[in-house]
mmCIF file of C-alpha atoms and ligand atoms in Angstrom:
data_model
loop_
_atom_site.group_PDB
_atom_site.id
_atom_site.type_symbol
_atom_site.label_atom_id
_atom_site.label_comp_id
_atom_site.label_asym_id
_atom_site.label_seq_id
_atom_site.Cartn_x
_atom_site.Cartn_y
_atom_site.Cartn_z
ATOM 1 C CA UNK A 237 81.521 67.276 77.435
ATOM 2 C CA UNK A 238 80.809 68.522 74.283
ATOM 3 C CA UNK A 239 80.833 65.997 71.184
ATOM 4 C CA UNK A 240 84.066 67.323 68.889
ATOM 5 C CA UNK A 241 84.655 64.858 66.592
ATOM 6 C CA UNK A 242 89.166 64.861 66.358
ATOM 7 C CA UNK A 243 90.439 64.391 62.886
ATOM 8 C CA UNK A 244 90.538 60.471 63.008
ATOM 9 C CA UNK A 245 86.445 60.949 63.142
ATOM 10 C CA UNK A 246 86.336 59.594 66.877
ATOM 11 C CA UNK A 247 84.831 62.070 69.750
ATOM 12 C CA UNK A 248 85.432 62.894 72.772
ATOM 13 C CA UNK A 249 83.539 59.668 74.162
ATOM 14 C CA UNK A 250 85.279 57.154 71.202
ATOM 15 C CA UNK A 251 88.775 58.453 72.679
ATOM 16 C CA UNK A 252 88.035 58.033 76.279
ATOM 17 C CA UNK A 253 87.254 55.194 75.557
ATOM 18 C CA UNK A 254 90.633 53.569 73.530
ATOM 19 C CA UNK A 255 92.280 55.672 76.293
ATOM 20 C CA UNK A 256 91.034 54.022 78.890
ATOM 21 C CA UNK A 257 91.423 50.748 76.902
ATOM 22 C CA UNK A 258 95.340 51.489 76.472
ATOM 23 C CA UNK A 259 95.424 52.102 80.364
ATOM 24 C CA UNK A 260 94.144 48.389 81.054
ATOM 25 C CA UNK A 261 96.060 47.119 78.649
ATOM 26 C CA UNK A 262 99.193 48.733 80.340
ATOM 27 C CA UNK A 263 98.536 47.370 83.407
ATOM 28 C CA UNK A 264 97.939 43.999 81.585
ATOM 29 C CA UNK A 265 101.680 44.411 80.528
ATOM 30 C CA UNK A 266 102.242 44.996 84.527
ATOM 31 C CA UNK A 267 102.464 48.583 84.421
ATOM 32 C CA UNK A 268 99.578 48.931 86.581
ATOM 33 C CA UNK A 269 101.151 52.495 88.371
ATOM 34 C CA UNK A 270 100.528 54.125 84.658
ATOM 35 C CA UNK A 271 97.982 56.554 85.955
ATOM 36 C CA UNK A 272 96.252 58.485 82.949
ATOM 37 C CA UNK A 273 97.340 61.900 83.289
ATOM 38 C CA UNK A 274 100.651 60.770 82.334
ATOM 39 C CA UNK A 275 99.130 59.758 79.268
ATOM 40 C CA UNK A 276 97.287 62.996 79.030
ATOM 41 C CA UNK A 277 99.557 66.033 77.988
ATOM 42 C CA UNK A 278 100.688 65.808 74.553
ATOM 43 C CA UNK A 279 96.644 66.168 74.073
ATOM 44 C CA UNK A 280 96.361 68.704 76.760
ATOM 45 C CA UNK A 281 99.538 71.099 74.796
ATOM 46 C CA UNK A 282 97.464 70.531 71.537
ATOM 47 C CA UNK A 283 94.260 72.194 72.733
ATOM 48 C CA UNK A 284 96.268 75.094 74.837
ATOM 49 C CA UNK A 285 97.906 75.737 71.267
ATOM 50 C CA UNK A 286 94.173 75.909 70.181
ATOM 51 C CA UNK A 287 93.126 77.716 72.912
ATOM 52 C CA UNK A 288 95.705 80.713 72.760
ATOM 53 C CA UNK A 289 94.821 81.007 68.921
ATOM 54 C CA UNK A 290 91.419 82.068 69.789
ATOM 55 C CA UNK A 291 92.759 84.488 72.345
ATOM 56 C CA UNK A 292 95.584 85.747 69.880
ATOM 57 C CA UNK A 293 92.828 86.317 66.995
ATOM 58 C CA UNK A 294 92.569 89.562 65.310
ATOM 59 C CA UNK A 295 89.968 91.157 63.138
ATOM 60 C CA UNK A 296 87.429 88.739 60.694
ATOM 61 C CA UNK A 297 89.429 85.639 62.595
ATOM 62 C CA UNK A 298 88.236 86.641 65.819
ATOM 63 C CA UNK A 299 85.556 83.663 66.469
ATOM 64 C CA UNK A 300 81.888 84.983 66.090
ATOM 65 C CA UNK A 301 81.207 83.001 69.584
ATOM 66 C CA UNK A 302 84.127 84.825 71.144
ATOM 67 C CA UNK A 303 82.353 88.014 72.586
ATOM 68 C CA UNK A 304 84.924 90.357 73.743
ATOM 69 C CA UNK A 305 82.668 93.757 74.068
ATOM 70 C CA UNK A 306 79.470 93.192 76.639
ATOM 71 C CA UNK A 307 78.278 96.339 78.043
ATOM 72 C CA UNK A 308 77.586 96.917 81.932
ATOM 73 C CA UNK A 309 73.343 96.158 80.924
ATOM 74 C CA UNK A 310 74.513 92.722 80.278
ATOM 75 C CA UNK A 311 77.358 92.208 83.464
ATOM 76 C CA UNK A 312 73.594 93.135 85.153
ATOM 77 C CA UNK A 313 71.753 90.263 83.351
ATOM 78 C CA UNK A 314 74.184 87.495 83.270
ATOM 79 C CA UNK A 315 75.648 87.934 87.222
ATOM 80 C CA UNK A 316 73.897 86.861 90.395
ATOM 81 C CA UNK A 317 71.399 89.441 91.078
ATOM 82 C CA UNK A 318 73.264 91.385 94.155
ATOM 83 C CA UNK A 319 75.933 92.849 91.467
ATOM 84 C CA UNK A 320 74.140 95.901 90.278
ATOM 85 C CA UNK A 321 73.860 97.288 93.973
ATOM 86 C CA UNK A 322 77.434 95.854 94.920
ATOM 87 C CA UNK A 323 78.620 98.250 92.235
ATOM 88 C CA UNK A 324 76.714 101.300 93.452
ATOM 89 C CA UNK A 325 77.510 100.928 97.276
ATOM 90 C CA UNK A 326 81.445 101.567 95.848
ATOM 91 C CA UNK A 327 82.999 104.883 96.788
ATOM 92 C CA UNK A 328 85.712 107.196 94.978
ATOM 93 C CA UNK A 329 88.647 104.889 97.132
ATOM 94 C CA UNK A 330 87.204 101.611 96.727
ATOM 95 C CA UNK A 331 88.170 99.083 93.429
ATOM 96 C CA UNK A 332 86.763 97.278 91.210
ATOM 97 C CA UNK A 333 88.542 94.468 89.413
ATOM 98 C CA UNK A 334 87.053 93.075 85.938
ATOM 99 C CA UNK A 335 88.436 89.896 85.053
ATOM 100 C CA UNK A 336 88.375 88.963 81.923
ATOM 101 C CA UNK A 337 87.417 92.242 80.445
ATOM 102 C CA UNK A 338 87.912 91.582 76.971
ATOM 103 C CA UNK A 339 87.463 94.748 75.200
ATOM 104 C CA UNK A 340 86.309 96.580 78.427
ATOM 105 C CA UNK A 341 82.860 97.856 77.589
ATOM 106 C CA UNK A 342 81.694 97.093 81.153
ATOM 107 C CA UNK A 343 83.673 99.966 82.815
ATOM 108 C CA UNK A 344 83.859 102.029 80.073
ATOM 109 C CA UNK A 345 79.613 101.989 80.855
ATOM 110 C CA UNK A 346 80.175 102.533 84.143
ATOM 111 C CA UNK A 347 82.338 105.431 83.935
ATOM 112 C CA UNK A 348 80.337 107.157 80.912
ATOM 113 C CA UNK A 349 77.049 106.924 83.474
ATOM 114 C CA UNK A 350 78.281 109.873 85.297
ATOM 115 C CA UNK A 351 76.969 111.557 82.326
ATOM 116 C CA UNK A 352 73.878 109.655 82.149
ATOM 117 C CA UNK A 353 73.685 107.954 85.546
ATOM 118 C CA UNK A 354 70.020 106.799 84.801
ATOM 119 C CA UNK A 355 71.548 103.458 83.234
ATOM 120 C CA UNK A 356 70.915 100.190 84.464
ATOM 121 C CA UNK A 357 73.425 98.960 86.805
ATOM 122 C CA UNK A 358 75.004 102.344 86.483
ATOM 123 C CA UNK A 359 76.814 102.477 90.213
ATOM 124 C CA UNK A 360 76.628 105.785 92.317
ATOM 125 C CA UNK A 361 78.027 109.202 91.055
ATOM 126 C CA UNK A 362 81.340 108.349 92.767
ATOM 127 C CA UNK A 363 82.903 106.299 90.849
ATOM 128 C CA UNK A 364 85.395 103.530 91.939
ATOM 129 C CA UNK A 365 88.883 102.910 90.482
ATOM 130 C CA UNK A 366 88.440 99.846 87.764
ATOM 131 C CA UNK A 367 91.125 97.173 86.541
ATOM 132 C CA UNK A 368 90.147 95.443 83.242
ATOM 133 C CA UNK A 369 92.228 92.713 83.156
ATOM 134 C CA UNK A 370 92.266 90.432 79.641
ATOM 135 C CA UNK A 371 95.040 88.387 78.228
ATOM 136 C CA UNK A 372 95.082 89.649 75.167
ATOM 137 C CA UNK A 373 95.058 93.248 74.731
ATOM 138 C CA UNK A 374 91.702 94.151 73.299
ATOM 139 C CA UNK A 375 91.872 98.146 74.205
ATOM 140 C CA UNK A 376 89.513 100.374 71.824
ATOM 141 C CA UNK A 377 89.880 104.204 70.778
ATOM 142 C CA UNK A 378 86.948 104.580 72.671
ATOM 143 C CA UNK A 379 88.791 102.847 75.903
ATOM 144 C CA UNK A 380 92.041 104.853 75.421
ATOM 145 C CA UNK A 381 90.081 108.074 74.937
ATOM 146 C CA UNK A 382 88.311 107.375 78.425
ATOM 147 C CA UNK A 383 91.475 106.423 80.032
ATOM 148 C CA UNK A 384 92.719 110.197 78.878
ATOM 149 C CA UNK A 385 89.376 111.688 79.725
ATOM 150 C CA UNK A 386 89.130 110.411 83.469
ATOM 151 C CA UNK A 387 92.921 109.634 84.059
ATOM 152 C CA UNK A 388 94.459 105.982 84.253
ATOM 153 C CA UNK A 389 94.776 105.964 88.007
ATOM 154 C CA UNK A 390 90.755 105.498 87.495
ATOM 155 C CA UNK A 391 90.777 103.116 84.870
ATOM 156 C CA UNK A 392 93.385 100.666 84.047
ATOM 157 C CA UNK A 393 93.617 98.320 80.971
ATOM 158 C CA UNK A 394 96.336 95.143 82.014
ATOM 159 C CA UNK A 395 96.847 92.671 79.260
ATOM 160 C CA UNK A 396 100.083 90.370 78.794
ATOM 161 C CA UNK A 397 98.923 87.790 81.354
ATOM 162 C CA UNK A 398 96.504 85.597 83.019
ATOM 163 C CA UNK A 399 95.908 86.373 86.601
ATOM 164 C CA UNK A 400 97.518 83.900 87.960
ATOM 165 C CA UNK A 401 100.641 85.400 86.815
ATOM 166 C CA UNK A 402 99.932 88.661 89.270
ATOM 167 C CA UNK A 403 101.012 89.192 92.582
ATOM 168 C CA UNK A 404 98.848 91.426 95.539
ATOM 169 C CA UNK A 405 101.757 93.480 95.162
ATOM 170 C CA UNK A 406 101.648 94.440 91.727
ATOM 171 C CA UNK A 407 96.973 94.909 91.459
ATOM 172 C CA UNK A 408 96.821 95.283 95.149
ATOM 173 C CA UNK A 409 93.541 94.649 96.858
ATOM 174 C CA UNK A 410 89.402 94.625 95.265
ATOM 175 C CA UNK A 411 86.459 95.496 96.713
ATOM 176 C CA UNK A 412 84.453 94.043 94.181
ATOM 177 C CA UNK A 413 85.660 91.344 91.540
ATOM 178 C CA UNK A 414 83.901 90.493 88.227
ATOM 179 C CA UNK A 415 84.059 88.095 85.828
ATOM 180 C CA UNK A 416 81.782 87.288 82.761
ATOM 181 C CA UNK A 417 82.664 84.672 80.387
ATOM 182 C CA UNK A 418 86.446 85.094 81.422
ATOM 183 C CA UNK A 419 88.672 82.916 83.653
ATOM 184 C CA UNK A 420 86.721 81.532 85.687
ATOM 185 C CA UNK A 421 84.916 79.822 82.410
ATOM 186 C CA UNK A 422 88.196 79.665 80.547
ATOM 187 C CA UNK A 423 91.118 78.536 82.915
ATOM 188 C CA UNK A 424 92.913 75.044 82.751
ATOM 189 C CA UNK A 425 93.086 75.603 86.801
ATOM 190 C CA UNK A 426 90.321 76.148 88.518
ATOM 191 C CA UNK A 427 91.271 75.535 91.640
ATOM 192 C CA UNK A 428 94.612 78.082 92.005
ATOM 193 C CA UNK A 429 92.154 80.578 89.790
ATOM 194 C CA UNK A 430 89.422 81.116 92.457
ATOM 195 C CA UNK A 431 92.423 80.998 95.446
ATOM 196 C CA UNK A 432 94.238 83.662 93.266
ATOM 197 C CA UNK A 433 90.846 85.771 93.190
ATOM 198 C CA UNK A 434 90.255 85.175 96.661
ATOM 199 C CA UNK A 435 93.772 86.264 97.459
ATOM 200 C CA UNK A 436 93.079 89.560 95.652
ATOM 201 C CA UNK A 437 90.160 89.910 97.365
ATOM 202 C CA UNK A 438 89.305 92.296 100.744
ATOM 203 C CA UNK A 439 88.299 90.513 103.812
ATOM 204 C CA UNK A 440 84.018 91.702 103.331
ATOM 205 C CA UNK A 441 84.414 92.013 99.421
ATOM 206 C CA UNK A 442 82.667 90.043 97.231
ATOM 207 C CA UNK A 443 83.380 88.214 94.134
ATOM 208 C CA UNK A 444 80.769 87.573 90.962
ATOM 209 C CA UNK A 445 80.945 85.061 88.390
ATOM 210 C CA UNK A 446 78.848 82.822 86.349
ATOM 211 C CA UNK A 447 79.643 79.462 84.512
ATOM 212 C CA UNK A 448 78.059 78.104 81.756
ATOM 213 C CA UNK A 449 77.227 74.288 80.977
ATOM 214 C CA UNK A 450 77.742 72.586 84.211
ATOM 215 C CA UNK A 451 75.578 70.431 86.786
ATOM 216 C CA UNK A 452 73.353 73.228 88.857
ATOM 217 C CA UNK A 453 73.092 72.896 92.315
ATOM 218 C CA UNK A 454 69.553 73.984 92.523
ATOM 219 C CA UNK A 455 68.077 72.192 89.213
ATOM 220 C CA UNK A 456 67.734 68.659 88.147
ATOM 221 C CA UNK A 457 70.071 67.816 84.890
ATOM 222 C CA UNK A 458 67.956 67.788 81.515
ATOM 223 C CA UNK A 459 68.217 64.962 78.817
ATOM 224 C CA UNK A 460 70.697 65.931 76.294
ATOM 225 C CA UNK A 461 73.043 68.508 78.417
ATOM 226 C CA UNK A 462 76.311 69.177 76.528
ATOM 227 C CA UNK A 463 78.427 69.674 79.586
ATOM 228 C CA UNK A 464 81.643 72.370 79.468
ATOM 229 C CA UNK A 465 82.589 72.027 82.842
ATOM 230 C CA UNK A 466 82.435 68.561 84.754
ATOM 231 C CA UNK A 467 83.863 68.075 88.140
ATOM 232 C CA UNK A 468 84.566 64.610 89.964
ATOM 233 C CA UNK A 469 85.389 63.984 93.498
ATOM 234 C CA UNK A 470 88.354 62.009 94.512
ATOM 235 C CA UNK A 471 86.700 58.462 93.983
ATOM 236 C CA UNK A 472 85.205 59.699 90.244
ATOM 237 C CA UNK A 473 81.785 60.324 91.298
ATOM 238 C CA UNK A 474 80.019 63.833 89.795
ATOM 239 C CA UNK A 475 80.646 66.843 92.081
ATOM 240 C CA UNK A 476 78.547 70.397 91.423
ATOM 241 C CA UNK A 477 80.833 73.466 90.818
ATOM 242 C CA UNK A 478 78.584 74.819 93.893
ATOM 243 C CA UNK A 479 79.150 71.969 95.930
ATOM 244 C CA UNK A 480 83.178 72.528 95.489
ATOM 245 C CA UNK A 481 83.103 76.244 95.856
ATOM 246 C CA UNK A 482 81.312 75.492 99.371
ATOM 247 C CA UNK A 483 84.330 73.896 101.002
ATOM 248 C CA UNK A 484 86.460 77.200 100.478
ATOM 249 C CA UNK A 485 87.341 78.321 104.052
ATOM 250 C CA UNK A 486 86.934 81.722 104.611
ATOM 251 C CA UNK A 487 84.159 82.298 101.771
ATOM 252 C CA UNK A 488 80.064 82.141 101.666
ATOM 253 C CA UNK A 489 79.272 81.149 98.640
ATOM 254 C CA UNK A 490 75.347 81.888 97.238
ATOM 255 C CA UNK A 491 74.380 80.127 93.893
ATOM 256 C CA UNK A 492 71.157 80.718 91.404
ATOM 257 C CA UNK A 493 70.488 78.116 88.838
ATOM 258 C CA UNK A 494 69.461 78.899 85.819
ATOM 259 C CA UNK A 495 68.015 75.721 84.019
ATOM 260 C CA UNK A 496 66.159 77.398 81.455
ATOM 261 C CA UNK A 497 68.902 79.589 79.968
ATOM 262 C CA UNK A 498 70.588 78.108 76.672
ATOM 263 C CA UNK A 499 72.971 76.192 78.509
ATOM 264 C CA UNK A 500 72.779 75.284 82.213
ATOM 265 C CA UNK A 501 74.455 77.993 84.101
ATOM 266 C CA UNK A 502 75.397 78.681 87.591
ATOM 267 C CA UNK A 503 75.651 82.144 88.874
ATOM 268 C CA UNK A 504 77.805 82.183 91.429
ATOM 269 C CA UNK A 505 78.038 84.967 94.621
ATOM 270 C CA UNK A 506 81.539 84.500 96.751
ATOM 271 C CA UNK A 507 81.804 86.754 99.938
ATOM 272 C CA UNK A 508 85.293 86.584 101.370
ATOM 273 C CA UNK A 509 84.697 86.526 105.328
ATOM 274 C CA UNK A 510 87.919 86.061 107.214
ATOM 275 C CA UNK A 511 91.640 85.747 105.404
ATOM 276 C CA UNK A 512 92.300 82.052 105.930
ATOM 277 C CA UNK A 513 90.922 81.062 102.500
ATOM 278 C CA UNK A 514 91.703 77.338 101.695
ATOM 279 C CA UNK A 515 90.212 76.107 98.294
ATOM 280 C CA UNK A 516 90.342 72.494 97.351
ATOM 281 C CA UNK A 517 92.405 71.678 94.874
ATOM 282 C CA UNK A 518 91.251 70.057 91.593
ATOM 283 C CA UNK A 519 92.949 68.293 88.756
ATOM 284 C CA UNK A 520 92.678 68.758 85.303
ATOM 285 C CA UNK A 521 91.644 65.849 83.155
ATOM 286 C CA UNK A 522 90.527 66.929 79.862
ATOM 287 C CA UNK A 523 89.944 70.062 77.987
ATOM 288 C CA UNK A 524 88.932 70.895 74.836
ATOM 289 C CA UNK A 525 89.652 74.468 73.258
ATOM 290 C CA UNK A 526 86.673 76.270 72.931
ATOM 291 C CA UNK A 527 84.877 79.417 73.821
ATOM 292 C CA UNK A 528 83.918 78.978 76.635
ATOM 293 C CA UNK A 529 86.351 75.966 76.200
ATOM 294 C CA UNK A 530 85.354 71.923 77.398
ATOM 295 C CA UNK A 531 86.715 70.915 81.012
ATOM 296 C CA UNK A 532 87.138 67.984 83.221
ATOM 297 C CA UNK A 533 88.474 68.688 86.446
ATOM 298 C CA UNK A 534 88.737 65.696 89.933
ATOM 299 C CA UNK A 535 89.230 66.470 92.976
ATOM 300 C CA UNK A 536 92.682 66.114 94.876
ATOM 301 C CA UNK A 537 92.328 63.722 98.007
HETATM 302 C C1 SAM B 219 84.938 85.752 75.922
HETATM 303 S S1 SAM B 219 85.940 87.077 76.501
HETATM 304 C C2 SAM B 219 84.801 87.869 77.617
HETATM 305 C C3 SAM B 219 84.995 89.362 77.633
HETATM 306 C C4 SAM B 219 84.010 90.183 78.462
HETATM 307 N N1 SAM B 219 83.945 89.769 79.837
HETATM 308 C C5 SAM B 219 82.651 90.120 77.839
HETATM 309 O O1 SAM B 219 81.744 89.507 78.417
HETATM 310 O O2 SAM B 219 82.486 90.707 76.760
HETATM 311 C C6 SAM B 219 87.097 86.219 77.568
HETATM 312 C C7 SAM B 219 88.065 87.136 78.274
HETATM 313 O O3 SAM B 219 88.639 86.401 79.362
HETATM 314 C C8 SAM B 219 90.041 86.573 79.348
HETATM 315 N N2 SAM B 219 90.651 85.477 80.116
HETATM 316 C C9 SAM B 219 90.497 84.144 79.952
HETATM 317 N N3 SAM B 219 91.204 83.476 80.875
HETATM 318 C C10 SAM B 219 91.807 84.405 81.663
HETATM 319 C C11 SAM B 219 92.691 84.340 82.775
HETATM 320 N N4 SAM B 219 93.069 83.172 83.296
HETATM 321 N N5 SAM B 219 93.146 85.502 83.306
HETATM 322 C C12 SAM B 219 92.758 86.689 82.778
HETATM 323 N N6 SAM B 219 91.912 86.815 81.734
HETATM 324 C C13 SAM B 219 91.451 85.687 81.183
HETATM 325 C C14 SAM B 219 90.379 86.677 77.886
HETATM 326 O O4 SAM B 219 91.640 87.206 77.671
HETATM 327 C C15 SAM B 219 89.231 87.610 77.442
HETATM 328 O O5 SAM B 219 89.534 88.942 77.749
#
């Protein structure tokens, strides 16, 4: 993970390192059933405080590496490459769910190429019904003055939450679910996130991601990789995102690694195929407030 140094000069490594040294030295003592998460959350509560600061900034304090306002050309660069035509095979009944939408931009592009459907990535002439979903409420003029011109049972704006605080009930069922730079690179539980997406998710609909910073299935690892998102498997040994996602039941999952890009990033295709879905639970070790923030999750046995 990424090299923060804390305010007693150590990083990340330094403290795992007294930390695991105050773990042997518990059991020393004979409490050898101390297991370290117990250990873990007053750390854990400090970086969700940091971590819903950066959500709940505003104006000039709104982190320059925070981007809340990509546009639909950019959803087309940074997801795996069957996105684009997943968007235009969408009909006037069918949904689109955007999670993590930040300001919105992506479906405010979509919807403005009816007027100028020659943009990249633009979807057909019949447009779907869209849910941008954000924690925080980003909304623009420019999104409320859409909402008003096409009519909000076309585009919705849902902010107040994270998704795993929604029921089917309440967003109902997706076609087609997005997500750039939002939950999937940003929750503290992995695991219930991508259940919760599948769960939202049409038997034959498809679900499009990417994470940055992690071990790529189809790349070796470079010298020098600051990681963001590490997973381990029961017994501590490294497990790939992809590797993880595989074991879903219910799901074909298609990665594309892309070792060249700033940071190592996974782009990452999930088709639900049948409504048994069963994803393996992970744990979460460490994490570090960020954007995208730091994350070490292990693998339940
Ligand atoms: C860096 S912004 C990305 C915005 C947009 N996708 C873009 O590329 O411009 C992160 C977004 O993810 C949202 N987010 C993070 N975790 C989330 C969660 N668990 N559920 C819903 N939204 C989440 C934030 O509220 C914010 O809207």
């Amino acid at each position: 993970m990424r090299s923060v140094k804390s305010s007693l000069g150590l990083n990340i490594a330094h403290m795992r390192l007294v930390f695991l040294l105050i773990v042997i030295f518990l059991q020393a003592l004979g409490l050898g059933t101390v297991r370290a998460q117990e250990l873990a959350p007053p750390r854990l509560d400090e970086e969700f405080r940091k971590q819903e600061k950066i959500y709940r900034s505003q104006g000039a304090d709104v982190p320059s590496g925070y981007v809340i306002g990509r546009g639909l050309s950019e959803y087309a660069e940074l997801l795996p490459s069957g996105f684009c035509d997943a968007l235009a095979k969408l009909g006037s009944s069918d949904r689109w769910l955007d999670i993590g939408a930040g300001s919105g931009q992506a479906i405010l592009d979509y919807y403005a190429s009816e007027a100028a459907p020659s943009q990249k990535c633009s979807g057909s002439a019949q447009k779907a019904r869209a849910v941008a979903l954000s924690i925080e409420d980003r909304r623009t003029d420019k999104w409320r003055e859409q909402a008003a011109r096409v009519g909000d049972d076309r585009i919705r704006y849902l902010s107040g939450k994270r998704l795993r605080q929604y029921s089917v009930e309440e967003l109902g069922k997706f076609q087609l679910i997005s997500d750039v730079y939002g939950g999937f690179s940003y929750t503290e539980d992995l695991s219930q996130f991508v259940a919760k997406v599948l769960s939202f998710l049409e038997v034959g609909g498809a679900f499009y991601t990417l994470v940055p910073g992690v071990h790529l299935e189809h790349a070796k690892d470079k010298l020098g990789i600051l990681y963001l998102t590490e997973l381990e498997d029961a017994v501590g040994r490294p497990e790939r995102v992809c590797s993880w996602l595989k074991k879903t039941a219910c799901t074909q999952v298609t990665c594309e690694s892309k070792s060249d890009w700033k940071r190592p990033t996974e782009l990452i295709n999930i088709r639900k195929v049948c409504s048994d879905v069963s994803v393996p639970r992970l744990k979460l070790w460490e994490f570090e407030a960020g954007y995208p923030p730091g994350r070490r999750f292990q693998l339940e046995p």
